[in-house]
CSV table of C-alpha atoms in Angstrom, one decimal:
chain,number,residue,atom,x,y,z
T,1,MET,CA,9.0,36.6,-3.5
T,2,ARG,CA,7.4,37.2,-0.1
T,3,ARG,CA,9.2,35.6,2.9
T,4,ASP,CA,8.0,37.7,5.8
T,5,ALA,CA,6.5,36.2,8.9
T,6,GLU,CA,3.0,37.4,8.1
T,7,TYR,CA,3.0,35.5,4.8
T,8,PHE,CA,3.9,32.3,6.5
T,9,ASP,CA,1.3,32.7,9.2
T,10,THR,CA,-0.1,29.4,10.5
T,11,ARG,CA,-2.3,28.0,13.3
T,12,LEU,CA,0.6,26.2,14.8
T,13,ASP,CA,2.0,27.8,17.9
T,14,GLY,CA,5.6,28.5,18.6
T,15,ALA,CA,6.0,25.2,20.5
T,16,ALA,CA,4.7,23.2,17.6
T,17,LEU,CA,7.0,25.0,15.1
T,18,GLY,CA,9.9,24.7,17.4
T,19,ARG,CA,9.4,20.9,17.7
T,20,ILE,CA,9.5,20.6,13.9
T,21,GLU,CA,12.6,22.8,13.7
T,22,SER,CA,14.4,20.8,16.3
T,23,ILE,CA,13.9,17.7,14.2
T,24,LEU,CA,14.9,19.3,10.9
T,25,ARG,CA,17.7,21.6,11.9
T,26,PRO,CA,20.2,18.8,12.5
T,27,VAL,CA,19.1,17.2,9.3
T,28,ASP,CA,19.8,20.5,7.4
T,29,GLU,CA,23.2,20.6,8.9
T,30,GLN,CA,24.0,17.0,8.0
T,31,LEU,CA,22.8,17.5,4.4
T,32,ALA,CA,24.8,20.7,4.0
T,33,ARG,CA,27.9,18.8,5.3
T,34,ASP,CA,27.5,15.6,3.3
T,35,TYR,CA,26.1,17.1,0.1
T,36,PRO,CA,27.5,20.5,-0.5
T,37,GLY,CA,26.9,20.2,-4.3
T,38,ASP,CA,28.6,18.9,-7.4
T,39,ARG,CA,32.1,20.3,-8.1
T,40,ILE,CA,31.8,21.3,-11.7
T,41,GLY,CA,34.8,23.0,-13.2
T,42,GLY,CA,38.4,21.9,-13.1
T,43,GLN,CA,37.9,18.2,-13.6
T,44,PRO,CA,40.5,16.6,-15.9
T,45,ILE,CA,39.1,14.7,-18.8
T,46,HIS,CA,41.4,11.8,-18.1
T,47,THR,CA,44.1,10.3,-15.8
T,48,VAL,CA,47.2,8.9,-17.5
T,49,TYR,CA,48.8,6.0,-15.7
T,50,VAL,CA,52.5,5.1,-16.3
T,51,PRO,CA,54.8,2.8,-14.3
T,52,ALA,CA,56.8,4.8,-11.8
T,53,SER,CA,59.9,3.1,-13.1
T,54,VAL,CA,59.7,5.2,-16.3
T,55,ALA,CA,58.9,8.5,-14.6
T,56,ASP,CA,60.3,11.4,-16.6
T,57,VAL,CA,59.4,15.1,-16.9
T,58,GLY,CA,59.2,14.6,-20.7
T,59,ILE,CA,56.3,12.1,-20.5
T,60,PRO,CA,53.6,14.7,-21.5
T,61,GLN,CA,55.6,15.7,-24.6
T,62,GLN,CA,56.5,12.2,-25.4
T,63,TRP,CA,52.9,11.0,-25.3
T,64,GLY,CA,51.7,14.0,-27.2
T,65,SER,CA,54.3,13.5,-29.9
T,66,GLN,CA,53.4,9.8,-30.3
T,67,ALA,CA,49.7,10.6,-30.4
T,68,ALA,CA,50.3,13.2,-33.0
T,69,ARG,CA,52.2,10.8,-35.2
T,70,LEU,CA,49.4,8.3,-34.9
T,71,VAL,CA,46.9,11.0,-36.1
T,72,ASP,CA,49.2,11.7,-39.1
T,73,ALA,CA,49.6,8.0,-39.9
T,74,HIS,CA,45.9,7.2,-39.6
T,75,ALA,CA,44.3,10.5,-40.6
T,76,ASP,CA,41.6,8.9,-42.6
T,77,VAL,CA,40.3,6.9,-39.6
T,78,VAL,CA,40.5,9.8,-37.2
T,79,GLU,CA,38.8,12.1,-39.6
T,80,SER,CA,36.0,9.6,-40.1
T,81,LEU,CA,35.4,9.8,-36.3
T,82,ASP,CA,35.4,13.6,-36.3
T,83,ALA,CA,31.8,14.5,-37.0
T,84,ALA,CA,32.1,17.7,-34.9
T,85,GLY,CA,35.1,19.1,-36.7
T,86,VAL,CA,37.4,19.2,-33.7
T,87,LEU,CA,40.5,17.6,-35.3
T,88,THR,CA,42.4,20.8,-35.6
T,89,THR,CA,41.9,21.5,-31.9
T,90,VAL,CA,42.9,17.9,-31.0
T,91,ARG,CA,46.2,18.4,-32.9
T,92,ASP,CA,46.8,21.6,-31.1
T,93,VAL,CA,46.2,20.0,-27.7
T,94,LEU,CA,48.5,17.1,-28.5
T,95,HIS,CA,51.3,19.6,-29.1
T,96,THR,CA,50.7,21.9,-26.2
T,97,SER,CA,49.0,20.1,-23.2
T,98,PRO,CA,48.2,16.5,-24.1
T,99,ILE,CA,47.9,15.2,-20.5
T,100,GLN,CA,45.7,16.8,-17.8
T,101,ASP,CA,46.3,14.4,-15.0
T,102,LEU,CA,49.3,12.1,-14.5
T,103,ARG,CA,49.6,9.3,-12.1
T,104,LEU,CA,52.9,7.5,-11.5
T,105,ASP,CA,52.0,3.9,-10.6
T,106,PHE,CA,53.7,1.9,-7.9
T,107,GLU,CA,50.9,-0.7,-7.8
T,108,ASP,CA,49.7,-3.1,-10.5
T,109,GLY,CA,51.5,-1.3,-13.3
T,110,TYR,CA,54.8,-1.4,-11.3
T,111,GLY,CA,54.7,-4.8,-9.6
T,112,TRP,CA,56.9,-6.0,-6.8
T,113,ARG,CA,60.5,-5.0,-6.9
T,114,SER,CA,63.3,-4.8,-4.3
T,115,ASP,CA,62.9,-2.2,-1.6
T,116,GLU,CA,66.0,-0.5,-2.8
T,117,ASP,CA,64.6,-0.2,-6.3
T,118,GLU,CA,61.2,1.1,-5.1
T,119,ASP,CA,63.0,3.6,-2.8
T,120,ARG,CA,65.0,4.9,-5.7
T,121,ASP,CA,62.0,5.1,-8.0
T,122,ALA,CA,60.0,6.9,-5.3
T,123,ARG,CA,62.6,9.6,-4.8
T,124,HIS,CA,62.9,10.1,-8.6
T,125,ALA,CA,59.1,10.2,-8.9
T,126,GLY,CA,58.9,13.0,-6.3
T,127,GLN,CA,61.4,15.1,-8.3
T,128,VAL,CA,59.6,14.5,-11.5
T,129,LEU,CA,56.2,15.4,-10.0
T,130,SER,CA,57.6,18.5,-8.4
T,131,ALA,CA,59.0,19.7,-11.8
T,132,LEU,CA,55.8,18.9,-13.7
T,133,ALA,CA,53.6,20.7,-11.1
T,134,ALA,CA,55.8,23.8,-11.4
T,135,ASP,CA,55.6,23.8,-15.2
T,136,PRO,CA,52.7,26.0,-16.4
T,137,THR,CA,52.3,23.8,-19.5
T,138,GLY,CA,52.3,20.6,-17.5
T,139,PRO,CA,49.4,18.5,-16.1
T,140,SER,CA,47.0,20.4,-13.8
T,141,TRP,CA,46.9,17.3,-11.5
T,142,VAL,CA,49.8,14.9,-10.6
T,143,GLY,CA,50.3,12.1,-8.2
T,144,ILE,CA,51.0,8.5,-7.5
T,145,ARG,CA,49.2,5.2,-6.9
T,146,PRO,CA,51.1,3.5,-4.1
T,147,LYS,CA,50.4,-0.1,-3.1
T,148,GLY,CA,47.3,-0.8,-1.1
T,149,LEU,CA,46.0,-1.2,2.4
T,150,ALA,CA,46.3,-4.9,2.8
T,151,ALA,CA,48.5,-6.1,5.6
T,152,HIS,CA,51.3,-7.4,3.4
T,153,GLU,CA,51.8,-4.1,1.5
T,154,ARG,CA,50.6,-1.1,3.5
T,155,ARG,CA,54.0,-0.4,5.2
T,156,ARG,CA,55.5,-0.3,1.7
T,157,ALA,CA,52.8,2.0,0.5
T,158,VAL,CA,53.4,4.4,3.4
T,159,ARG,CA,57.2,4.5,2.8
T,160,THR,CA,56.8,5.1,-0.9
T,161,LEU,CA,54.3,8.0,-0.3
T,162,GLU,CA,56.6,9.5,2.2
T,163,LEU,CA,59.7,9.3,0.0
T,164,VAL,CA,57.8,10.8,-2.9
T,165,LEU,CA,56.8,13.8,-0.7
T,166,ASP,CA,60.3,14.2,0.7
T,167,ALA,CA,61.8,14.2,-2.7
T,168,ALA,CA,59.2,16.7,-4.0
T,169,GLY,CA,60.0,19.1,-1.2
T,170,GLY,CA,56.4,18.9,0.1
T,171,VAL,CA,53.1,18.5,-1.6
T,172,PRO,CA,53.2,19.6,-5.3
T,173,ASN,CA,50.4,21.7,-6.7
T,174,GLY,CA,47.6,19.4,-7.7
T,175,PHE,CA,49.0,16.4,-5.9
T,176,VAL,CA,46.7,13.5,-5.1
T,177,PHE,CA,47.4,9.9,-4.3
T,178,THR,CA,45.3,6.9,-5.3
T,179,VAL,CA,44.1,4.4,-2.7
T,180,PRO,CA,43.7,1.1,-4.6
T,181,LYS,CA,41.4,-1.8,-3.9
T,182,LEU,CA,39.1,-0.3,-1.3
T,183,ARG,CA,37.0,-3.1,0.3
T,184,VAL,CA,35.5,-1.7,3.5
T,185,ALA,CA,34.6,1.8,4.5
T,186,GLU,CA,36.7,1.7,7.7
T,187,GLN,CA,39.9,1.6,5.5
T,188,VAL,CA,39.2,5.2,4.7
T,189,THR,CA,39.5,6.2,8.3
T,190,ALA,CA,43.0,4.8,8.3
T,191,VAL,CA,43.8,6.8,5.1
T,192,VAL,CA,42.6,10.0,6.8
T,193,ALA,CA,44.8,9.1,9.8
T,194,LEU,CA,47.8,8.6,7.6
T,195,CYS,CA,47.3,12.0,6.0
T,196,GLU,CA,47.0,13.6,9.4
T,197,GLU,CA,50.2,11.9,10.7
T,198,LEU,CA,52.2,12.7,7.5
T,199,GLU,CA,51.1,16.4,7.7
T,200,ARG,CA,52.1,16.4,11.4
T,201,ALA,CA,55.5,14.7,10.9
T,202,HIS,CA,56.5,16.8,7.9
T,203,GLY,CA,55.1,20.1,9.0
T,204,LEU,CA,52.6,20.3,6.2
T,205,THR,CA,49.5,22.4,6.4
T,206,ASP,CA,46.2,20.9,7.5
T,207,HIS,CA,44.4,19.0,4.7
T,208,ALA,CA,47.4,19.4,2.4
T,209,LEU,CA,47.1,15.8,1.4
T,210,ARG,CA,44.2,14.6,-0.8
T,211,PHE,CA,43.4,11.2,-2.2
T,212,GLU,CA,41.1,9.3,-4.6
T,213,LEU,CA,39.5,6.0,-3.9
T,214,GLN,CA,39.8,3.2,-6.4
T,215,ILE,CA,36.7,1.0,-6.7
T,216,GLU,CA,37.9,-2.4,-8.0
T,217,SER,CA,36.4,-4.8,-5.5
T,218,PRO,CA,32.7,-5.8,-5.4
T,219,GLN,CA,32.7,-5.3,-1.6
T,220,ALA,CA,33.4,-1.6,-2.2
T,221,VAL,CA,30.1,-1.4,-4.1
T,222,VAL,CA,27.8,-3.7,-2.0
T,223,GLY,CA,28.8,-4.6,1.6
T,224,PRO,CA,27.9,-7.6,3.6
T,225,ASP,CA,25.0,-5.7,5.1
T,226,GLY,CA,23.6,-4.9,1.7
T,227,THR,CA,24.5,-1.2,1.9
T,228,ALA,CA,26.7,0.7,-0.6
T,229,THR,CA,30.1,0.6,0.9
T,230,VAL,CA,31.4,3.5,-1.3
T,231,ALA,CA,28.6,5.8,0.0
T,232,ARG,CA,29.6,5.0,3.6
T,233,ALA,CA,33.2,5.5,2.8
T,234,LEU,CA,32.7,9.0,1.4
T,235,ARG,CA,31.3,10.1,4.7
T,236,LEU,CA,34.6,9.2,6.4
T,237,THR,CA,37.0,11.0,4.1
T,238,ASP,CA,37.1,14.3,6.1
T,239,GLY,CA,36.7,16.3,2.8
T,240,ARG,CA,40.0,14.9,1.4
T,241,CYS,CA,38.6,12.7,-1.3
T,242,THR,CA,38.8,14.3,-4.8
T,243,SER,CA,37.4,11.4,-6.8
T,244,LEU,CA,36.3,7.8,-7.2
T,245,HIS,CA,38.1,5.7,-9.9
T,246,TYR,CA,36.7,2.6,-11.4
T,247,GLY,CA,39.1,-0.4,-11.8
T,248,THR,CA,37.8,-2.2,-14.9
T,249,TYR,CA,39.7,-5.5,-14.9
T,250,ASP,CA,40.1,-6.2,-11.2
T,251,TYR,CA,36.4,-5.5,-10.6
T,252,SER,CA,35.2,-7.6,-13.5
T,253,ALA,CA,37.5,-10.5,-12.6
T,254,ALA,CA,36.3,-10.5,-9.0
T,255,CYS,CA,32.7,-10.8,-10.3
T,256,GLY,CA,33.7,-13.8,-12.3
T,257,ILE,CA,33.7,-12.2,-15.8
T,258,THR,CA,36.0,-14.0,-18.2
T,259,SER,CA,38.8,-11.9,-19.6
T,260,ALA,CA,37.4,-11.9,-23.2
T,261,GLN,CA,34.2,-10.2,-21.8
T,262,GLN,CA,35.8,-7.7,-19.4
T,263,SER,CA,35.0,-4.2,-20.6
T,264,LEU,CA,33.9,-0.7,-19.5
T,265,ALA,CA,30.6,-1.5,-21.3
T,266,HIS,CA,29.9,-4.8,-19.5
T,267,PRO,CA,26.7,-4.8,-17.3
T,268,VAL,CA,28.7,-5.4,-14.1
T,269,ALA,CA,30.8,-2.3,-14.9
T,270,ASP,CA,27.7,-0.3,-15.5
T,271,HIS,CA,26.2,-1.4,-12.2
T,272,ALA,CA,29.3,-0.5,-10.2
T,273,LYS,CA,29.8,2.8,-11.9
T,274,ASN,CA,26.1,3.7,-11.5
T,275,VAL,CA,26.4,3.1,-7.7
T,276,MET,CA,29.6,5.2,-7.6
T,277,LEU,CA,27.8,8.0,-9.5
T,278,ALA,CA,24.8,7.9,-7.2
T,279,ALA,CA,27.1,7.8,-4.1
T,280,ALA,CA,29.1,10.8,-5.2
T,281,ALA,CA,26.2,12.9,-6.5
T,282,GLN,CA,26.1,16.3,-4.8
T,283,THR,CA,29.1,15.5,-2.6
T,284,GLY,CA,31.7,17.4,-4.7
T,285,VAL,CA,33.6,14.2,-5.4
T,286,TRP,CA,34.3,13.4,-9.1
T,287,VAL,CA,33.8,10.0,-10.7
T,288,CYS,CA,36.3,8.6,-13.1
T,289,ASP,CA,35.7,5.7,-15.5
T,290,GLY,CA,38.3,3.0,-15.9
T,291,SER,CA,40.5,1.9,-18.8
T,292,THR,CA,40.6,-0.3,-21.7
T,293,GLN,CA,43.6,-2.7,-22.3
T,294,VAL,CA,43.0,-2.6,-26.1
T,295,VAL,CA,45.6,-0.2,-27.5
T,296,PRO,CA,46.1,1.1,-31.1
T,297,ALA,CA,49.1,-1.0,-32.1
T,298,GLY,CA,49.8,-3.8,-34.5
T,299,SER,CA,48.4,-4.1,-38.0
T,300,GLN,CA,46.5,-1.4,-39.8
T,301,ALA,CA,43.3,-3.2,-39.1
T,302,ASP,CA,44.2,-3.6,-35.4
T,303,ILE,CA,45.0,0.1,-35.0
T,304,GLU,CA,41.8,1.2,-36.8
T,305,ALA,CA,39.7,-1.2,-34.7
T,306,ALA,CA,41.3,0.0,-31.4
T,307,LEU,CA,40.8,3.7,-32.3
T,308,ARG,CA,37.1,3.2,-33.1
T,309,ARG,CA,36.6,1.0,-30.0
T,310,HIS,CA,38.2,3.6,-27.7
T,311,PHE,CA,36.3,6.5,-29.3
T,312,GLY,CA,33.1,4.6,-28.8
T,313,LEU,CA,33.8,3.8,-25.2
T,314,VAL,CA,34.7,7.4,-24.3
T,315,THR,CA,31.6,8.7,-26.0
T,316,ARG,CA,29.5,6.1,-24.2
T,317,SER,CA,31.0,7.1,-20.9
T,318,LEU,CA,30.3,10.8,-21.6
T,319,GLU,CA,26.7,10.1,-22.5
T,320,ARG,CA,26.3,8.3,-19.1
T,321,GLY,CA,27.8,11.1,-17.0
T,322,PHE,CA,31.4,10.0,-16.7
T,323,TYR,CA,33.5,12.9,-17.8
T,324,GLN,CA,36.9,11.4,-16.9
T,325,GLY,CA,38.6,8.1,-17.6
T,326,TRP,CA,41.9,6.3,-17.6
T,327,ASP,CA,44.3,6.4,-20.5
T,328,MET,CA,47.1,3.8,-20.6
T,329,HIS,CA,48.7,4.4,-24.0
T,330,PRO,CA,49.7,7.5,-26.1
T,331,GLY,CA,47.2,6.4,-28.7
T,332,HIS,CA,44.4,6.7,-26.3
T,333,LEU,CA,45.0,10.5,-26.2
T,334,VAL,CA,43.9,10.8,-29.8
T,335,THR,CA,40.4,9.3,-29.3
T,336,ARG,CA,40.1,10.7,-25.7
T,337,TRP,CA,40.4,14.3,-26.9
T,338,ALA,CA,38.5,13.7,-30.2
T,339,ALA,CA,35.5,12.1,-28.4
T,340,THR,CA,35.5,14.6,-25.5
T,341,LEU,CA,35.8,17.7,-27.6
T,342,GLY,CA,33.3,16.4,-30.1
T,343,PHE,CA,30.8,15.6,-27.4
T,344,PHE,CA,30.8,19.0,-25.8
T,345,ARG,CA,31.0,20.8,-29.1
T,346,ASP,CA,27.9,19.0,-30.3
T,347,ALA,CA,26.1,19.7,-27.0
T,348,MET,CA,26.9,23.5,-27.0
T,349,PRO,CA,24.3,25.0,-29.4
T,350,THR,CA,21.3,23.4,-27.7
T,351,ALA,CA,22.6,23.9,-24.2
T,352,ALA,CA,23.5,27.5,-24.8
T,353,THR,CA,20.2,28.3,-26.3
T,354,ARG,CA,18.3,26.8,-23.4
T,355,VAL,CA,20.5,28.5,-20.8
T,356,ALA,CA,20.0,31.8,-22.5
T,357,ALA,CA,16.3,31.4,-22.6
T,358,TYR,CA,16.3,30.3,-18.9
T,359,LEU,CA,18.3,33.3,-17.9
T,360,SER,CA,16.0,35.7,-19.7
T,361,ARG,CA,12.9,33.6,-18.9
T,362,GLN,CA,11.9,33.4,-22.6
T,363,ASP,CA,10.3,30.5,-24.4
T,364,SER,CA,13.0,28.1,-25.8
T,365,GLY,CA,10.5,25.4,-26.7
T,366,VAL,CA,11.4,23.5,-23.6
T,367,MET,CA,10.1,24.2,-20.0
T,368,ASP,CA,13.4,23.8,-18.1
T,369,GLU,CA,13.4,23.5,-14.4
T,370,PRO,CA,16.2,24.9,-12.2
T,371,ALA,CA,17.9,21.6,-11.9
T,372,THR,CA,17.9,21.2,-15.7
T,373,ALA,CA,19.3,24.7,-16.1
T,374,GLN,CA,22.1,23.8,-13.7
T,375,ALA,CA,22.8,20.6,-15.7
T,376,LEU,CA,22.9,22.6,-19.0
T,377,ALA,CA,25.3,25.2,-17.4
T,378,GLY,CA,27.5,22.3,-16.3
T,379,VAL,CA,27.7,21.1,-19.9
T,380,LEU,CA,28.9,24.5,-21.0
T,381,VAL,CA,31.4,24.8,-18.2
T,382,ARG,CA,32.9,21.4,-19.1
T,383,GLY,CA,33.0,22.5,-22.7
T,384,LEU,CA,34.9,25.6,-21.8
T,385,ASP,CA,37.3,23.7,-19.6
T,386,SER,CA,38.1,21.1,-22.2
T,387,GLY,CA,38.5,23.7,-25.0
T,388,ALA,CA,35.6,22.4,-27.0
T,389,VAL,CA,34.0,25.8,-27.0
T,390,THR,CA,35.1,29.4,-26.3
T,391,GLU,CA,33.5,32.1,-24.3
T,392,ARG,CA,33.2,34.1,-27.5
T,393,GLU,CA,31.1,31.4,-29.1
T,394,LEU,CA,28.8,31.4,-26.0
T,395,SER,CA,28.4,35.1,-26.1
T,396,ASP,CA,27.5,34.9,-29.8
T,397,VAL,CA,24.5,32.8,-28.7
T,398,SER,CA,23.6,35.3,-26.0
T,399,SER,CA,25.5,38.0,-24.2
T,400,SER,CA,24.0,36.8,-20.9
T,401,ILE,CA,26.1,33.6,-21.1
T,402,THR,CA,29.3,34.3,-19.2
T,403,ARG,CA,31.4,32.3,-16.8
T,404,ALA,CA,29.9,34.4,-14.1
T,405,SER,CA,26.3,33.6,-15.1
T,406,LEU,CA,27.1,29.9,-15.5
T,407,ARG,CA,28.7,29.9,-12.0
T,408,SER,CA,25.7,31.6,-10.6
T,409,LEU,CA,23.5,28.8,-12.0
T,410,LEU,CA,25.7,26.1,-10.6
T,411,ASP,CA,26.1,27.6,-7.2
T,412,ARG,CA,22.4,27.6,-6.5
T,413,SER,CA,20.8,24.5,-5.1
T,414,ASP,CA,17.8,26.1,-3.3
T,415,GLY,CA,15.4,26.2,-6.2
T,416,THR,CA,16.3,29.7,-7.3
T,417,ALA,CA,18.8,28.8,-10.0
T,418,GLY,CA,19.6,31.8,-12.1
T,419,ALA,CA,18.3,34.5,-9.8
T,420,PRO,CA,20.4,37.6,-10.6
T,421,THR,CA,21.3,38.5,-7.0
T,422,GLY,CA,24.1,37.8,-4.6
T,423,PRO,CA,27.8,37.5,-5.2
T,424,VAL,CA,29.1,35.4,-8.1
T,425,SER,CA,32.4,33.5,-8.1
T,426,SER,CA,34.4,32.5,-11.1
T,427,VAL,CA,34.2,29.1,-12.6
C-alpha cells in the first residue's frame, strides 16, 4: 500500500493541511486515550459472590463438589441441555477449577453487623484471599465488595478495605474491589483518590489497586442532564476500572418493577446493560451481567425449572455480548459452565473457517470486513480461555489459526486487521 508524500499530493498548501492537523491531532490523542480497544482474553466467565462471614479457602472446592453432586443427581436434565456435548468438560472443570472470580461480600449479602464483627471478618477475608490468590488452582480473580459511597457507610467501607489489604499482606494477585451503587460520575473521582491514598499510606506500587463499578441505580445509566452517567464515569477512572457489573434487583426495583417481574431478561435490564455495553465498548473495560435469585433447590420440578431457567439466561446473555455474569449458588456453576462451553463450542467451526479464509484472503462464502474478522477472532479467544475448544482443534481447521495470529487480528484497529507484519503478542 503506497503511503508516500507524492501519492497523497493535494492542492492544499502546508498552512491548510496544518490547520486540519491542529484540529485532529488532539482528537486522535483523546480517542487513543479513551478508547484503546477491547480487552479480549482473560475475562472470567462469572463472578461468584459469597457473604464475607463464610469466607474460607475451601469455597471453590466446596462449590465445585456441590455442583458435581447436582449434575449426578439430575443428569437427565443436564444432559438434555447439553446439545454441544460439553458435559464431560463441565464435570472436569467442576472438579479442578470451578470458580474463576470470587468476591467476598460485605454489602447486601453481608448486611449491617457490629464494627467488631466486620473488623474480624475483614481480617479473615484478607487471609483467605491471599491464600486463594497464591494457589495455582484457585480463582484467577479475587476481591471484595465493601459497602458503598453514601455518607452513612463510606467510612466503614474504607476501613474494611484497608483491613482486608493489611491482612492479605498487600494486594493479592488478581485483586479487585467492587464499588456498589454508583449514582453520579463524580463518585469515581473519590474512588480514584481513595486508591491513591491507600497506595501512598501502605507503600503500594502506583495503580496497584483496581476496582469495578456496579451499576444498580437508574441515575448511573441516565443522568439529570440526559447523558449516560456510566460513560462519563469511565473517563474518570484513571485506567483503574476493570469492569462494569449490572445489579439486577436493585436496578429493577428502583425502576418500579415488581419483584415477580424482576429478571435479567426484563426490558429495563436490557436497556441498562445495552447502555453499559456501549459505554464500555473499545475502552478495555469488561461488562458483567447480573444474577438470578432463582436457585436449583427444593422439589425435583423446582430444581429442573431452575436449571433450565439459568441455562437459558446465560445463553441469552452470551448471545447479546455479555460474556460474564454473577453466580450466587453452587448449582449455578453447572449451567454457567454448560451454557458457556456449549456456546463457544457451537460457534467455533464457523468462526474458525471464516478467520482462516480471512487470513488467507480466500472465499469463505462471506465477505468479512476487518471488524468482523476481529469479532470472529474474539470468539475463538474466548473459546480457548473457557476451555470450550483447544488450540489443536483450531489448527485442525487451519494451521494459520494460532494464538499469535488471533492476537494479531485483535490488536489491529486501523483497518489492517490480519496484516502479517509487525510484532505479535500472546493472547
